[in-house]
Short mmCIF file of C-alpha atoms in Angstrom, two decimals:
data_model
loop_
_atom_site.label_atom_id
_atom_site.label_comp_id
_atom_site.label_asym_id
_atom_site.label_seq_id
_atom_site.Cartn_x
_atom_site.Cartn_y
_atom_site.Cartn_z
CA UNK A 100 1.48 -9.02 41.31
CA UNK A 101 -0.71 -6.73 39.18
CA UNK A 102 2.34 -4.73 38.03
CA UNK A 103 4.09 -7.97 37.10
CA UNK A 104 1.08 -9.07 35.03
CA UNK A 105 0.96 -5.75 33.18
CA UNK A 106 4.72 -5.89 32.57
CA UNK A 107 4.39 -9.43 31.25
CA UNK A 108 1.59 -8.42 28.87
CA UNK A 109 3.61 -5.48 27.58
CA UNK A 110 6.63 -7.74 27.10
CA UNK A 111 4.60 -10.35 25.23
CA UNK A 112 2.37 -8.10 23.16
CA UNK A 113 4.14 -4.75 23.05
CA UNK A 114 3.18 -1.48 24.64
CA UNK A 115 -0.45 -0.49 24.22
CA UNK A 116 -1.03 1.92 21.38
CA UNK A 117 -0.97 5.43 22.75
CA UNK A 118 -3.26 7.97 21.21
CA UNK A 119 -1.17 10.14 18.92
CA UNK A 120 -1.35 13.86 19.46
CA UNK A 121 -4.01 15.31 17.19
CA UNK A 122 -1.42 17.36 15.35
CA UNK A 123 1.31 14.67 15.38
CA UNK A 124 3.71 17.07 17.10
CA UNK A 125 3.48 19.88 14.55
CA UNK A 126 3.25 23.32 16.16
CA UNK A 127 0.55 25.71 14.97
CA UNK A 128 -1.07 23.14 12.67
CA UNK A 129 -4.05 25.41 12.00
CA UNK A 130 -1.80 28.23 10.81
CA UNK A 131 0.22 25.87 8.62
CA UNK A 132 -2.96 24.51 7.02
CA UNK A 133 -4.24 28.05 6.45
CA UNK A 134 -0.94 29.01 4.78
CA UNK A 135 -1.08 25.95 2.50
CA UNK A 136 -4.62 26.90 1.52
CA UNK A 137 -3.79 30.55 0.89
CA UNK A 138 -0.77 29.71 -1.23
CA UNK A 139 -2.67 27.10 -3.21
CA UNK A 140 -5.38 29.64 -3.95
CA UNK A 141 -2.76 32.22 -4.95
CA UNK A 142 -1.33 29.80 -7.53
CA UNK A 143 -4.85 29.07 -8.77
CA UNK A 144 -5.70 32.78 -9.00
CA UNK A 145 -2.54 33.39 -11.03
CA UNK A 146 -4.00 30.97 -13.59
CA UNK A 147 -7.44 32.56 -13.47
CA UNK A 148 -8.97 29.64 -11.58
CA UNK A 149 -11.59 29.74 -8.85
CA UNK A 150 -10.51 29.54 -5.25
CA UNK A 151 -10.93 26.29 -3.38
CA UNK A 152 -12.46 26.30 0.08
CA UNK A 153 -10.76 24.50 2.94
CA UNK A 154 -12.97 21.68 4.16
CA UNK A 155 -12.55 20.35 7.71
CA UNK A 156 -13.33 16.77 6.56
CA UNK A 157 -10.61 16.93 3.93
CA UNK A 158 -8.24 18.40 6.54
CA UNK A 159 -9.06 15.45 8.81
CA UNK A 160 -8.42 12.90 6.03
CA UNK A 161 -5.16 14.61 5.04
CA UNK A 162 -3.99 14.92 8.64
CA UNK A 163 -4.68 11.27 9.42
CA UNK A 164 -2.74 10.25 6.31
CA UNK A 165 0.17 12.59 7.15
CA UNK A 166 0.33 11.08 10.65
CA UNK A 167 0.27 7.56 9.18
CA UNK A 168 3.10 8.44 6.78
CA UNK A 169 5.17 9.97 9.59
CA UNK A 170 4.64 6.95 11.85
CA UNK A 171 5.67 4.60 9.03
CA UNK A 172 8.34 6.99 7.68
CA UNK A 173 6.94 6.34 4.22
CA UNK A 174 5.78 8.46 1.30
CA UNK A 175 2.82 6.83 -0.40
CA UNK A 176 -0.73 7.39 -1.54
CA UNK A 177 -1.65 4.18 0.27
CA UNK A 178 -2.17 4.15 4.02
CA UNK A 179 -0.59 1.51 6.21
CA UNK A 180 -3.94 -0.33 6.15
CA UNK A 181 -4.06 -0.22 2.34
CA UNK A 182 -6.61 2.62 2.08
CA UNK A 183 -6.43 4.86 -0.97
CA UNK A 184 -7.18 8.61 -1.14
CA UNK A 185 -10.83 8.27 -2.17
CA UNK A 186 -11.50 5.82 0.67
CA UNK A 187 -9.83 8.06 3.26
CA UNK A 188 -11.79 11.06 2.03
CA UNK A 189 -15.09 9.22 2.18
CA UNK A 190 -14.27 7.77 5.60
CA UNK A 191 -13.90 11.36 6.80
CA UNK A 192 -17.52 12.02 5.73
CA UNK A 193 -16.83 13.80 2.42
CA UNK A 194 -18.80 12.16 -0.38
CA UNK A 195 -16.26 12.75 -3.13
CA UNK A 196 -16.91 12.15 -6.80
CA UNK A 197 -13.52 13.61 -7.72
CA UNK A 198 -10.31 13.53 -5.73
CA UNK A 199 -6.60 14.10 -6.17
CA UNK A 200 -3.84 13.95 -3.60
CA UNK A 201 -0.33 15.34 -3.27
CA UNK A 202 2.17 14.02 -0.76
CA UNK A 203 5.65 15.25 0.05
CA UNK A 204 8.36 14.55 2.57
CA UNK A 205 11.32 16.60 3.64
CA UNK A 206 10.29 20.16 2.78
CA UNK A 207 10.71 22.52 5.73
CA UNK A 208 7.75 24.89 5.33
CA UNK A 209 4.31 25.29 3.79
CA UNK A 210 5.74 27.74 1.25
CA UNK A 211 8.47 25.32 0.13
CA UNK A 212 5.97 22.48 -0.08
CA UNK A 213 3.59 24.41 -2.34
CA UNK A 214 6.55 25.50 -4.48
CA UNK A 215 7.77 21.89 -4.72
CA UNK A 216 4.32 20.72 -5.78
CA UNK A 217 4.18 23.54 -8.35
CA UNK A 218 7.54 22.46 -9.81
CA UNK A 219 6.21 18.95 -10.46
CA UNK A 220 3.84 18.72 -13.43
CA UNK A 221 1.70 15.94 -11.93
CA UNK A 222 1.41 17.66 -8.53
CA UNK A 223 0.64 21.05 -10.09
CA UNK A 224 -2.02 19.34 -12.22
CA UNK A 225 -3.67 18.10 -9.02
CA UNK A 226 -3.65 21.56 -7.42
CA UNK A 227 -5.05 23.17 -10.55
CA UNK A 228 -7.58 20.55 -11.57
CA UNK A 229 -10.72 22.50 -12.51
CA UNK A 230 -12.95 19.72 -11.15
CA UNK A 231 -11.80 20.42 -7.57
CA UNK A 232 -14.01 22.58 -5.38
CA UNK A 233 -12.47 21.99 -1.94
CA UNK A 234 -9.11 21.22 -0.38
CA UNK A 235 -7.61 19.97 2.84
CA UNK A 236 -4.11 19.61 4.22
CA UNK A 237 -2.19 17.70 6.81
CA UNK A 238 1.38 17.77 8.07
CA UNK A 239 3.11 15.53 10.57
CA UNK A 240 6.60 15.11 11.97
CA UNK A 241 8.26 11.73 12.39
CA UNK A 242 10.54 10.78 15.28
CA UNK A 243 13.56 12.17 13.41
CA UNK A 244 11.98 15.58 12.83
CA UNK A 245 11.19 14.95 9.14
CA UNK A 246 7.95 16.56 7.93
CA UNK A 247 5.32 14.71 5.88
CA UNK A 248 2.80 16.78 3.91
CA UNK A 249 -0.54 15.80 2.36
CA UNK A 250 -2.75 17.95 0.13
CA UNK A 251 -6.20 16.72 -0.89
CA UNK A 252 -8.31 18.32 -3.63
CA UNK A 253 -11.86 17.08 -4.13
CA UNK A 254 -15.45 17.73 -5.09
CA UNK A 255 -18.42 16.70 -2.97
CA UNK A 256 -20.82 15.03 -5.38
CA UNK A 257 -23.79 16.02 -3.22
CA UNK A 258 -23.05 19.58 -4.38
CA UNK A 259 -22.41 18.90 -8.08
CA UNK A 260 -25.01 17.26 -10.30
CA UNK A 261 -23.89 15.00 -13.12
CA UNK A 262 -20.22 14.68 -12.12
CA UNK A 263 -18.84 11.19 -12.59
CA UNK A 264 -16.65 9.63 -9.92
CA UNK A 265 -12.97 10.15 -10.70
CA UNK A 266 -9.66 10.03 -8.89
CA UNK A 267 -6.13 11.03 -9.83
CA UNK A 268 -4.67 8.76 -7.14
CA UNK A 269 -2.10 7.26 -9.52
CA UNK A 270 0.09 10.36 -9.34
CA UNK A 271 3.52 9.58 -7.94
CA UNK A 272 4.48 11.01 -4.54
CA UNK A 273 6.96 13.88 -4.41
CA UNK A 274 9.97 13.62 -2.13
CA UNK A 275 13.06 15.78 -1.77
#
């Protein structure tokens, strides 16, 4: 009888939400994130800009958004719940007074993703914004094997006096 009741509930209300894997089925997520960070800093160094540090809170915000995009098979700066980049960053515990976000879908590697962002003026502008002090990345795979990438660039206003709150969230997503 108990099995019947559970089956009936699943039939009526759908299967219970299963906790998604923390890396959304992407192998070696830590290494991929490190590569994205290294390549971003290489492009910044080539322009004489300071390196950005990888921040675990920004990684968490970017990863959650990448997973959301992969689940929805969408490319957007808005989450499925309507959240925008600044809100996601702050929800991760990073008190941002500046933020910018890049998203991409379809590139096959960290290297190709950074190159794609560099070939787009608006995405390159985000990566090279001199107001940024930290970065974070996320990547997730959807059920069809398509990769979704998120790069977040931000400044923690607790560490920078006199910086006004700003966001470049209106930049269009990049998709191959």
